[in-house]
XYZ file of C-alpha atoms in Angstrom:
682
model
C 13.156 -17.364 -14.558
C 11.054 -15.575 -12.262
C 11.839 -12.396 -10.217
C 10.228 -11.645 -7.158
C 9.384 -8.702 -5.212
C 8.128 -8.698 -1.685
C 6.857 -5.693 0.582
C 6.189 -6.955 4.453
C 3.371 -4.252 5.406
C 1.363 -4.174 8.464
C -1.523 -6.428 7.617
C -0.684 -7.981 4.441
C 2.516 -9.422 2.725
C 2.419 -8.471 -0.996
C 4.330 -10.137 -3.609
C 4.918 -9.333 -7.196
C 6.259 -12.112 -9.784
C 7.861 -11.011 -12.773
C 8.539 -13.423 -15.734
C 11.996 -12.447 -17.019
C 11.235 -14.277 -19.963
C 7.685 -13.651 -21.472
C 7.063 -10.268 -19.087
C 3.568 -11.774 -17.520
C 3.282 -9.836 -14.155
C 1.248 -11.178 -11.552
C 0.693 -10.668 -7.691
C -0.383 -12.075 -4.593
C -1.165 -11.507 -0.791
C -0.552 -13.326 2.413
C -1.447 -12.172 5.695
C 1.688 -10.677 7.776
C 2.696 -12.604 10.879
C 3.963 -9.490 13.472
C 5.692 -12.018 15.415
C 7.456 -14.191 12.585
C 7.352 -11.874 9.713
C 9.772 -14.378 7.679
C 6.535 -16.765 8.253
C 4.660 -14.224 6.405
C 7.047 -13.965 3.464
C 7.338 -17.748 2.796
C 3.438 -18.427 3.206
C 3.376 -15.504 0.371
C 6.018 -17.218 -1.565
C 4.070 -20.588 -1.235
C 0.966 -18.712 -2.407
C 2.644 -17.442 -5.835
C 3.367 -21.049 -6.407
C 6.733 -20.377 -8.243
C 9.191 -22.961 -7.437
C 12.076 -21.442 -5.763
C 14.622 -23.072 -8.372
C 13.012 -21.274 -10.951
C 13.831 -17.836 -9.109
C 16.459 -15.409 -10.341
C 15.963 -13.086 -7.554
C 14.015 -12.178 -4.390
C 14.040 -8.427 -3.210
C 12.503 -7.447 0.089
C 11.039 -4.661 1.563
C 11.074 -4.399 5.067
C 10.940 -1.990 8.035
C 12.466 -4.468 10.645
C 15.524 -2.228 11.424
C 12.675 0.687 11.651
C 10.775 -1.416 14.177
C 13.506 -2.231 16.258
C 13.915 1.448 16.836
C 10.317 2.374 17.395
C 9.971 -0.401 19.991
C 13.597 0.015 21.652
C 13.825 -3.870 20.834
C 17.565 -3.811 19.438
C 20.672 -4.766 20.965
C 22.158 -3.503 24.118
C 24.710 -1.388 22.719
C 27.641 0.716 23.893
C 29.609 3.846 22.174
C 33.269 4.706 22.460
C 33.853 8.244 21.572
C 36.568 11.078 21.738
C 36.950 12.480 25.178
C 34.644 15.322 25.805
C 32.263 13.908 23.397
C 30.160 11.487 25.623
C 26.669 13.452 25.572
C 26.790 14.356 21.890
C 23.512 12.269 21.531
C 21.879 13.974 24.255
C 22.942 17.685 23.013
C 21.568 16.992 19.765
C 20.929 19.954 17.700
C 18.736 23.410 18.513
C 16.183 22.283 16.209
C 12.773 22.660 18.008
C 9.413 20.868 16.959
C 7.671 23.519 18.916
C 9.496 26.627 19.354
C 8.121 28.088 22.394
C 7.051 24.912 24.087
C 9.656 25.095 27.150
C 8.671 21.630 28.204
C 9.317 19.919 24.986
C 10.441 15.912 25.583
C 13.135 14.305 23.059
C 13.542 10.449 22.976
C 15.873 9.002 25.318
C 19.210 8.110 23.394
C 19.433 4.525 22.049
C 22.731 4.388 24.514
C 22.221 5.218 28.171
C 24.735 7.775 29.472
C 27.026 4.762 31.393
C 27.404 2.824 28.082
C 28.903 5.820 26.545
C 32.698 5.789 27.246
C 35.407 8.525 26.603
C 38.628 7.461 25.122
C 41.880 9.573 25.048
C 42.681 10.493 21.419
C 42.223 13.252 19.315
C 42.297 14.161 15.427
C 42.646 17.692 14.165
C 40.121 19.212 11.608
C 42.608 18.331 8.909
C 43.632 14.945 9.763
C 46.467 15.302 11.774
C 46.852 13.601 15.089
C 46.772 15.675 18.187
C 46.396 13.304 20.899
C 47.709 9.264 20.100
C 45.253 6.686 20.797
C 45.283 5.147 24.260
C 44.642 1.314 23.186
C 45.067 0.529 26.868
C 42.350 2.985 27.801
C 40.145 1.180 24.671
C 40.819 -2.372 26.499
C 39.579 -1.261 29.774
C 36.456 0.571 28.423
C 35.468 -2.482 26.329
C 36.055 -4.771 29.101
C 33.558 -2.207 30.835
C 31.198 -2.326 28.628
C 31.317 -6.141 28.127
C 31.090 -6.497 31.489
C 27.347 -4.896 31.429
C 26.177 -7.011 28.794
C 27.157 -4.959 25.629
C 26.965 -6.849 22.566
C 26.865 -4.125 20.050
C 29.288 -1.529 19.870
C 29.677 1.905 17.942
C 32.780 3.753 17.510
C 32.800 7.531 16.659
C 35.596 9.799 17.042
C 36.003 13.398 16.262
C 37.183 14.029 12.511
C 37.625 10.419 12.030
C 36.410 10.957 8.488
C 39.626 12.891 8.012
C 41.742 10.206 9.335
C 39.702 7.086 10.322
C 43.334 5.431 11.900
C 42.309 5.639 15.445
C 38.734 4.240 14.811
C 39.850 1.239 12.744
C 42.432 0.230 15.440
C 39.900 0.428 18.083
C 37.821 -1.695 16.359
C 41.059 -4.249 15.851
C 41.599 -4.035 19.676
C 37.663 -4.853 20.281
C 37.322 -7.790 18.048
C 40.941 -9.269 19.483
C 39.532 -8.954 23.050
C 36.174 -10.560 22.074
C 32.823 -10.307 22.975
C 31.194 -8.223 20.515
C 28.343 -9.353 17.768
C 28.808 -6.054 15.860
C 31.171 -3.305 15.797
C 30.728 -0.382 13.664
C 32.783 2.524 12.909
C 31.484 6.135 11.983
C 33.922 5.835 9.050
C 32.421 2.605 7.857
C 29.061 3.770 8.263
C 28.880 7.787 7.442
C 32.208 9.379 6.879
C 31.129 12.641 6.718
C 31.340 15.459 8.997
C 28.388 16.887 11.443
C 29.307 14.883 14.618
C 25.829 14.422 15.852
C 24.196 13.079 13.031
C 27.409 11.228 12.163
C 27.354 9.482 15.689
C 23.652 9.005 16.163
C 23.752 6.848 12.325
C 26.876 4.965 13.473
C 24.756 3.887 16.979
C 21.380 3.181 14.959
C 23.395 1.151 12.645
C 24.787 -0.803 15.779
C 21.864 -1.042 17.350
C 19.689 -2.833 14.698
C 22.447 -4.753 13.021
C 21.705 -8.093 15.049
C 18.045 -8.076 14.210
C 18.657 -7.344 10.590
C 21.352 -9.923 10.600
C 19.034 -12.363 12.033
C 16.009 -12.022 10.455
C 18.004 -12.113 6.600
C 19.909 -15.157 7.621
C 16.952 -16.903 8.839
C 14.968 -15.776 5.467
C 17.927 -16.925 3.179
C 18.094 -20.272 4.838
C 14.742 -20.912 4.496
C 14.457 -19.788 0.845
C 17.685 -21.873 0.414
C 15.772 -25.067 1.617
C 13.101 -24.226 -0.861
C 15.942 -24.225 -3.391
C 16.745 -20.801 -4.210
C 20.434 -20.505 -4.718
C 22.803 -18.489 -2.760
C 23.339 -14.873 -3.716
C 19.630 -14.332 -4.955
C 18.043 -12.662 -1.855
C 18.383 -8.762 -1.785
C 16.638 -6.012 0.432
C 15.375 -2.696 -0.766
C 16.996 0.456 0.339
C 15.688 3.782 1.487
C 16.563 5.300 -1.641
C 14.698 2.574 -4.212
C 17.594 0.339 -4.796
C 18.835 -2.865 -3.914
C 21.783 -4.431 -2.108
C 22.511 -7.983 -1.462
C 21.417 -9.698 1.803
C 24.946 -10.345 2.879
C 25.454 -6.377 2.332
C 22.393 -5.347 4.359
C 23.611 -7.562 7.390
C 26.971 -5.723 6.912
C 25.252 -2.052 6.547
C 21.829 -2.054 7.698
C 21.290 1.770 8.020
C 20.074 1.661 4.014
C 17.420 -0.737 4.632
C 15.494 1.357 7.299
C 12.447 2.682 5.268
C 13.120 0.172 2.363
C 9.082 -0.469 2.204
C 7.968 3.233 1.335
C 10.752 3.479 -1.080
C 9.554 0.459 -3.430
C 5.990 2.463 -4.015
C 8.187 5.756 -5.206
C 10.413 3.736 -7.463
C 7.689 1.926 -9.034
C 5.790 5.268 -9.713
C 8.465 6.553 -11.367
C 9.005 3.913 -13.391
C 5.097 3.729 -14.576
C 5.476 7.395 -14.995
C 8.382 7.460 -17.302
C 6.556 4.671 -19.696
C 3.321 6.517 -19.427
C 5.425 9.875 -20.614
C 4.921 11.735 -17.388
C 8.097 13.035 -15.551
C 6.921 15.098 -13.080
C 4.939 13.265 -10.363
C 3.589 13.785 -6.860
C 3.320 10.335 -5.146
C 0.407 9.139 -2.739
C 0.644 5.768 -0.889
C -2.419 5.418 1.487
C -1.770 2.361 3.715
C -3.688 1.128 6.528
C -1.751 3.262 9.109
C -0.272 5.676 7.349
C 0.128 8.230 4.046
C 3.349 8.829 2.392
C 3.633 11.658 -0.267
C 7.048 12.162 -2.284
C 7.650 14.006 -5.499
C 9.316 12.977 -8.549
C 10.748 15.822 -10.935
C 12.306 15.494 -14.287
C 11.955 11.913 -13.468
C 14.355 11.984 -10.302
C 12.372 11.012 -7.370
C 13.273 13.633 -4.378
C 16.180 12.460 -2.341
C 17.401 13.892 1.057
C 20.975 12.854 3.275
C 18.785 13.267 6.700
C 15.501 11.780 8.287
C 14.260 11.253 11.588
C 12.992 7.708 13.144
C 11.517 7.709 16.259
C 12.637 11.224 17.126
C 16.180 10.195 16.370
C 18.528 11.437 13.656
C 20.043 9.386 10.447
C 22.036 10.592 7.973
C 22.059 8.252 4.811
C 20.737 9.319 1.327
C 17.026 8.264 0.816
C 14.184 8.952 -0.790
C 12.403 12.153 0.792
C 8.793 10.931 1.803
C 6.807 12.898 4.190
C 4.388 10.795 6.295
C 1.500 11.643 8.273
C -1.125 9.502 10.280
C -3.652 9.207 7.612
C -4.458 5.559 6.524
C -7.739 3.325 6.291
C -7.204 2.343 9.817
C -6.893 5.947 11.071
C -9.441 6.306 14.142
C -12.211 9.127 13.963
C -12.693 10.401 17.276
C -14.324 13.902 18.899
C -12.198 16.264 20.943
C -13.034 18.171 24.133
C -14.335 20.962 22.030
C -16.721 18.586 20.066
C -14.676 19.009 16.768
C -14.422 15.776 14.817
C -10.762 14.394 14.331
C -8.985 11.743 12.467
C -5.813 10.386 13.573
C -2.963 9.846 14.044
C -4.121 6.771 16.446
C -4.626 3.888 14.093
C -6.763 0.839 14.381
C -3.606 -1.213 12.840
C -4.254 -4.993 10.898
C -5.474 -6.481 14.516
C -8.156 -5.616 15.580
C -8.361 -3.333 12.618
C -11.347 -1.146 11.551
C -14.781 -2.235 12.963
C -15.643 -3.733 9.723
C -12.551 -6.245 9.781
C -15.072 -8.023 12.324
C -11.537 -8.805 14.279
C -13.038 -6.915 17.738
C -12.354 -3.571 16.479
C -15.197 -1.137 17.778
C -14.030 2.336 16.993
C -14.955 3.884 13.556
C -12.049 4.672 11.199
C -11.588 5.807 7.194
C -12.254 2.614 5.918
C -15.402 1.876 7.780
C -16.479 5.349 6.345
C -15.473 4.125 2.810
C -17.831 1.046 3.255
C -20.726 3.228 4.733
C -20.513 5.250 1.862
C -20.588 2.665 -0.775
C -17.031 3.121 -1.813
C -15.933 0.245 -1.008
C -18.013 -3.184 -1.883
C -18.771 -5.291 1.337
C -18.972 -8.263 -1.067
C -15.696 -7.733 -1.954
C -13.153 -9.557 0.264
C -10.268 -7.132 1.400
C -7.123 -8.666 0.014
C -9.017 -11.449 -1.103
C -9.410 -12.860 1.906
C -11.113 -10.566 4.737
C -14.789 -10.148 4.378
C -16.013 -7.204 5.443
C -18.863 -6.203 8.009
C -20.938 -3.422 6.664
C -23.400 -3.367 10.108
C -20.363 -3.329 12.420
C -18.716 -0.120 10.503
C -22.356 1.557 10.902
C -22.621 0.707 14.406
C -19.023 2.258 15.168
C -19.544 5.543 13.084
C -22.967 5.881 14.421
C -22.197 5.081 18.093
C -18.762 7.182 18.322
C -19.391 10.177 15.795
C -22.987 10.365 14.507
C -24.927 10.297 17.648
C -22.733 12.629 20.005
C -22.712 15.390 16.986
C -26.514 15.048 16.113
C -25.670 13.920 12.265
C -27.239 11.037 10.081
C -24.939 8.049 9.934
C -23.993 8.976 6.301
C -23.385 12.361 6.997
C -20.866 11.469 9.906
C -18.951 8.964 7.648
C -19.063 11.686 4.477
C -17.188 14.145 7.303
C -14.605 11.590 8.112
C -13.863 11.060 4.509
C -13.279 15.010 4.075
C -11.254 15.301 6.702
C -8.996 12.705 5.685
C -8.823 14.225 2.392
C -8.138 17.531 3.759
C -5.244 16.131 5.719
C -3.844 14.316 2.927
C -4.117 17.599 0.256
C -2.210 19.392 2.989
C 0.538 16.497 2.682
C 0.536 16.304 -0.786
C 1.124 20.674 -0.684
C 3.880 20.169 1.737
C 5.813 18.544 -1.043
C 4.460 20.286 -3.926
C 3.454 24.003 -3.272
C 5.893 24.434 -0.044
C 8.783 23.196 -2.470
C 8.116 25.978 -4.748
C 6.361 23.583 -7.168
C 2.810 23.993 -9.140
C 0.959 20.887 -8.525
C -1.001 21.863 -11.454
C 2.027 20.754 -13.704
C 2.665 17.130 -11.931
C 0.105 14.139 -12.424
C -0.526 12.589 -9.144
C 0.069 8.871 -8.807
C -2.015 7.045 -6.058
C -1.383 3.927 -4.792
C -1.547 1.835 -1.821
C -4.741 0.087 -0.490
C -6.668 2.985 0.064
C -4.851 5.899 -2.299
C -6.772 5.229 -5.427
C -10.525 5.822 -3.784
C -9.284 9.387 -2.440
C -6.818 10.326 -5.393
C -9.317 11.934 -7.531
C -10.780 14.059 -4.618
C -7.315 15.442 -3.717
C -6.464 16.042 -7.485
C -9.715 18.284 -7.580
C -8.798 20.319 -4.592
C -4.827 20.806 -5.704
C -5.958 21.383 -9.511
C -4.288 18.503 -10.645
C -5.157 17.379 -13.807
C -4.242 13.354 -13.890
C -3.938 10.943 -11.366
C -2.159 7.548 -12.333
C -3.086 4.191 -10.707
C -0.603 1.428 -11.257
C -1.531 -1.743 -12.427
C -2.310 -3.547 -8.612
C -2.045 -0.636 -6.634
C -2.182 -2.679 -3.320
C 0.803 -4.249 -4.598
C 2.973 -1.161 -5.820
C 5.953 -1.217 -3.185
C 6.220 -4.764 -3.878
C 6.180 -4.003 -7.732
C 9.000 -1.673 -7.226
C 11.051 -4.138 -5.158
C 10.684 -6.423 -8.313
C 11.679 -3.584 -10.410
C 14.619 -2.140 -8.490
C 18.281 -2.001 -9.303
C 21.212 -2.453 -7.184
C 22.521 0.678 -5.841
C 25.132 1.638 -3.692
C 26.432 5.267 -2.162
C 29.675 6.767 -0.938
C 29.868 9.639 0.594
C 32.934 12.064 1.386
C 32.872 15.221 3.205
C 34.898 18.309 1.375
C 33.435 21.361 3.488
C 35.828 23.934 1.562
C 34.437 27.298 -0.415
C 34.190 26.653 -4.305
C 36.632 29.153 -4.722
C 39.431 27.110 -3.034
C 38.761 23.789 -4.292
C 41.446 22.289 -6.202
C 39.488 20.863 -9.042
C 42.163 17.762 -9.908
C 42.105 16.600 -6.523
C 38.448 16.681 -6.460
C 38.267 15.011 -9.486
C 40.733 12.090 -8.303
C 38.160 11.609 -5.127
C 35.349 11.211 -7.526
C 37.543 8.563 -10.004
C 38.602 6.673 -6.971
C 34.864 6.260 -5.517
C 33.632 5.556 -9.032
C 36.220 2.876 -9.303
C 35.510 1.664 -5.652
C 31.799 1.227 -6.927
C 32.590 -0.280 -9.989
C 34.288 -3.066 -8.203
C 31.577 -3.375 -5.589
C 29.065 -4.011 -8.120
C 31.155 -6.264 -10.327
C 31.534 -8.567 -7.144
C 27.827 -8.805 -7.255
C 27.737 -10.177 -10.650
C 27.194 -6.882 -12.667
C 29.498 -6.230 -15.803
C 30.595 -2.874 -16.854
C 28.266 -2.013 -19.371
C 25.488 -2.735 -16.802
C 26.892 -0.213 -14.367
C 25.909 3.513 -14.339
C 27.250 6.445 -12.068
C 25.873 9.440 -10.748
C 27.697 12.349 -8.959
C 26.062 14.784 -6.780
C 27.425 17.629 -4.959
C 26.031 19.122 -1.961
C 26.320 23.364 -1.557
C 25.339 25.794 1.007
C 26.137 29.477 1.136
C 28.803 30.335 4.001
C 27.254 30.163 7.377
C 24.120 27.961 6.396
C 23.245 24.930 8.419
C 21.725 22.897 5.457
C 22.279 22.210 2.217
C 20.756 21.171 -1.313
C 22.073 18.635 -3.734
C 22.925 19.283 -7.424
C 23.608 16.388 -9.749
C 26.890 16.995 -11.515
C 26.653 16.955 -15.523
C 28.815 13.399 -15.910
C 31.300 11.996 -14.109
C 34.103 13.711 -14.868
C 34.688 16.986 -12.791
C 36.184 20.046 -14.677
C 36.239 23.619 -13.876
C 33.273 24.255 -16.310
C 31.374 21.402 -14.717
C 31.705 22.367 -11.382
C 30.961 26.154 -12.174
C 27.645 24.749 -13.892
C 26.811 23.392 -10.722
C 27.299 26.302 -8.434
C 25.128 28.010 -10.967
C 22.192 25.317 -10.446
C 22.370 25.872 -7.032
C 21.744 29.472 -7.121
C 18.516 28.583 -9.211
C 17.597 25.925 -6.808
C 17.751 28.027 -3.952
C 15.876 30.671 -5.592
C 12.997 28.796 -6.822
C 13.082 26.722 -2.977
C 13.137 29.963 -1.122
C 12.145 32.808 -3.297
C 16.115 34.399 -3.009
C 19.576 33.444 -3.640
C 22.880 35.486 -3.043
C 25.018 36.216 -5.555
C 27.394 37.970 -2.991
C 28.142 35.086 -0.089
C 30.414 32.348 -1.289
C 29.057 28.822 -2.220
C 30.701 25.961 -0.350
C 30.921 22.212 -1.081
C 29.800 20.186 1.819
C 29.575 16.481 0.484
C 30.455 14.546 -2.355
C 27.939 11.635 -3.327
C 29.074 9.225 -5.915
C 25.919 6.975 -6.565
C 26.341 3.771 -8.576
C 23.543 1.423 -10.344
C 23.830 -2.199 -11.589
C 20.727 -2.610 -13.742
C 19.219 -6.236 -14.627
C 17.673 -6.641 -17.757
C 14.447 -4.298 -17.918
C 11.509 -7.088 -20.055
C 8.171 -5.778 -21.708
C 5.664 -6.771 -19.127
C 2.049 -7.684 -19.543
C -0.193 -8.196 -16.823
C -1.733 -11.216 -15.245
C -5.009 -9.931 -13.737
C -6.903 -13.264 -12.831
C -5.464 -12.680 -9.382
C -7.481 -9.635 -9.180
C -10.796 -11.071 -10.389
C -12.488 -11.775 -7.331
C -16.154 -13.105 -6.870
C -18.915 -11.406 -9.181
C -19.960 -7.918 -9.003
C -23.081 -5.891 -8.747
C -23.890 -3.800 -12.024
C -24.398 -0.880 -9.800
C -24.706 0.774 -6.555
C -25.100 3.930 -4.631
C -21.664 5.710 -4.403
C -21.310 8.695 -2.153
C -18.577 11.402 -4.386
C -17.668 14.058 -2.535
C -17.663 16.536 -5.112
C -21.332 15.956 -5.387
C -22.201 15.725 -1.725
C -24.312 12.980 -2.274
C -24.902 9.458 -3.266
C -24.763 8.409 -6.826
C -25.774 5.515 -8.857
C -22.931 4.295 -9.892
C -21.660 1.892 -12.359
C -19.234 -1.034 -10.981
C -16.654 -2.754 -13.108
C -13.543 -5.236 -12.419
C -10.048 -4.191 -13.234
C -9.858 -7.415 -15.155
C -12.453 -6.376 -17.697
C -10.493 -2.427 -18.815
C -9.121 -4.286 -21.964
C -5.882 -2.074 -22.828
C -6.609 1.247 -24.399
C -10.503 1.104 -23.084
C -11.788 4.455 -21.790
C -14.911 4.357 -18.954
C -16.373 7.679 -17.856
C -17.142 8.894 -14.718
C -19.542 8.039 -12.291
C -17.744 4.358 -12.035
C -15.973 2.590 -9.439
C -13.111 0.176 -10.651
C -12.749 -2.571 -8.521
C -9.850 -5.250 -7.961
C -9.036 -7.238 -4.771
C -6.242 -5.025 -3.612
C -7.821 -1.641 -4.493
C -10.745 0.309 -5.166
C -10.570 3.242 -7.948
C -13.325 5.761 -7.435
C -13.877 7.708 -10.814
C -15.861 10.835 -10.200
C -18.347 12.325 -12.678
C -16.550 14.747 -14.979
C -13.993 12.407 -15.170
C -12.843 9.739 -17.277
C -10.170 6.452 -16.726
C -8.191 4.861 -19.566
C -6.586 1.716 -19.110
C -3.269 2.369 -20.556
C -0.724 -0.195 -22.112
C 1.630 -0.194 -19.328
C -1.267 -1.818 -16.967
C -1.863 2.010 -15.562
C -5.091 3.508 -15.135
C -5.092 7.276 -16.187
C -7.586 8.880 -14.849
C -8.157 12.547 -16.404
C -10.953 15.238 -16.280
C -13.422 14.634 -19.139
C -13.632 18.028 -21.098
C -16.708 16.826 -22.640
C -18.678 16.749 -19.072
C -17.081 20.208 -18.209
C-alpha cells in the first residue's frame, strides 16, 4: 500500500508517495489551479501513477480556510451573544502593532454589527445560571438573521465554558427552526476563557466551514471515483498532525495553517534520525519565508495566532512569517534605498524569468543572474527560466536607477533578502533566549537551500540540514503525519488553591475522550499516545507559558515540578522570574496521537534526475563577494555517505543547494544533506 502526502502551494501542488512495504519514497509536482485547487490535486495524483485502490491514506495540507479569511470569501455569518457583548469583536484587545500610531486601523470583523444580535441569558463565572435563556428571543433573533441571508451561525455566550447548557439549547432551537448550513458554539470550538479570542475563533469556524466542507467533500468524491476507499482522506492540522476529512469538515479551525506545519513536522522527523534534537527551520517559498523552532525534539507551539489581523486561539506550531520569498519584488523607495518585498510577484505572472508576463525584478531573478540557479534546469521540472528577461528587469528597475552594474544590483538583492531572513531566524532563537550556535538550520522550500548557508554563517549556526526533496518537504511532512486531537479546558485558579484529585479526574476524562475518538478512527490502544500540557502565568499576567506534564497522571509532585519548570522557562525567556508572586494554572490541554507504522525509507531519485547539467559554471557567493567557478552535481549522483566540498551546487528539479567555499555536504542515510563547515579549509 502507498501513503501519499500532498501540499497545495501557490505555484505548485507537491506530492510525496511512500510505499509502506518497501519504504521507497518518491515525489512529484504539478501546477496549482487557483480557481479549482482540487483539480491540481487530482492532476498531481495522476502524475504520481499510483492507482487509488493501492493507497492506504491521502493526507492533504491546504490553506483553503486561510484563503477564505484573507480574501473575505467565506459564508455570510451571524453571531448570537450574551446581551451587552455585541461589540466584543470590535473592542478586541489593547494590543497595538504601532504603539504611537493614533490612526492605526484594524480589519473589519467577519460579522458586521447588524448581524451580531444579543440574547437575554447569563451564566456566572462559576457556571451558575444568573438569567435563564430567552428561547423565544433566540427564535426571533435567528429569524432576523435568516431573513438577512445568514447561512452560518456562531454562538458565543459569556462563561459558557463553565456551563454550556445555554449555548447547546440555542443550537438546538436554531436547528429546529432550520435555514442554517452550519452552527458552531464556542463550547464545541474552544471551551476556554478569554471572551474575545473564544468569540473570534468561533466566528472564524462558522465563516470558513462551508468552504472547507465543500472542498473536502468534492475531493473525497473525486478520489473515491478513482478508487480510494472511504475514510482514507485526511487533512493536515496547524500542529503538524492530521485529522480525518469528516472531522476537518466539522472542525475547520485546526486546518487553517496546515501547509507550513507539514514542513516543520518533516524537519523534526529528519532531525531526530540524523541525531539533532534542536533545530531552527527555514521554509522559503515563492511568496514568504516561514521560520520556527524545535527544542529537544518538540516543535514550538502556541495557543494563539493571527490571520488577516484576526485572532484565532487553537494549538498551532509557532511559525513566524515574513514577506521574503523567491517571488518577493525588489524596488527602490523614495529615499533611493533598495527594498525587498513584502509585495510578491506570486506564481502568475511570477518573476520576470518565468516568462509569464512579469516584468519586475525578484529574488529568483537575482539568483538566476548570479548563476545560483541554472537556466537549463526547468523549475519544478516544467517551467523553463528566461535569463534575459531577468537581466532586463534587474537592469531597468534596480541597476540603472542606482548606477550599479547588473551583477552588483542582483548581489544587493540577495544580500538584503538574506538579512531579512537572518533577522527572522533571530526572532525565534536569540529573542527567545536561545543560542543559535547550539542549533542546526533545517532549510527547505524551493528557495531555502540556496540561501541557507549564508544565513547560517551570519548567525554562526554550524550545521545546515537539507531534506531529501526540499521543495516538497511540507508534502513529505503530510505523508509522515500522525493523527492528532487536542482537548482544552480552562482552570483559572492559583496553583496553591487547586484540588489535585479533581484536576486529575478532569485530565483522566479528557484522556478517555481522546482514546474513544482515536479508536473511532481505527487506532488501537497500543498505537495511541497522550501528552498533558499545563499553561501557567503569574497572577496578573495576560500571557501564559505551556509546560508539559511529566507523564499523564497528575499528582502533587508532578504539579509542583511543572510549576518549577514554569519559573525556569520564564527566567530563560525574559531574564527574570518571581518567587513571591503566586502562579495560576490557566488552561489544561490534553493531546492524543494515533501513530501509523513508520517504515524504513529509501529514496527514489528518478523524479529529480532532470536534464544533463554543465560540469561547472560561474556562481556568485556572498561570503566571497564575487563569482567563483563552481562544480555542479545532481542530487541523484550523491551516493549515501558521500561527501563533496564547496564551492559546489547540488541541483534537483525542486530546489538548489548552494555549498560555499569552506563548507562540505554529506549525503546522510536518511536522504538528508548535512552541510557543515569544513575545518580543513578554515
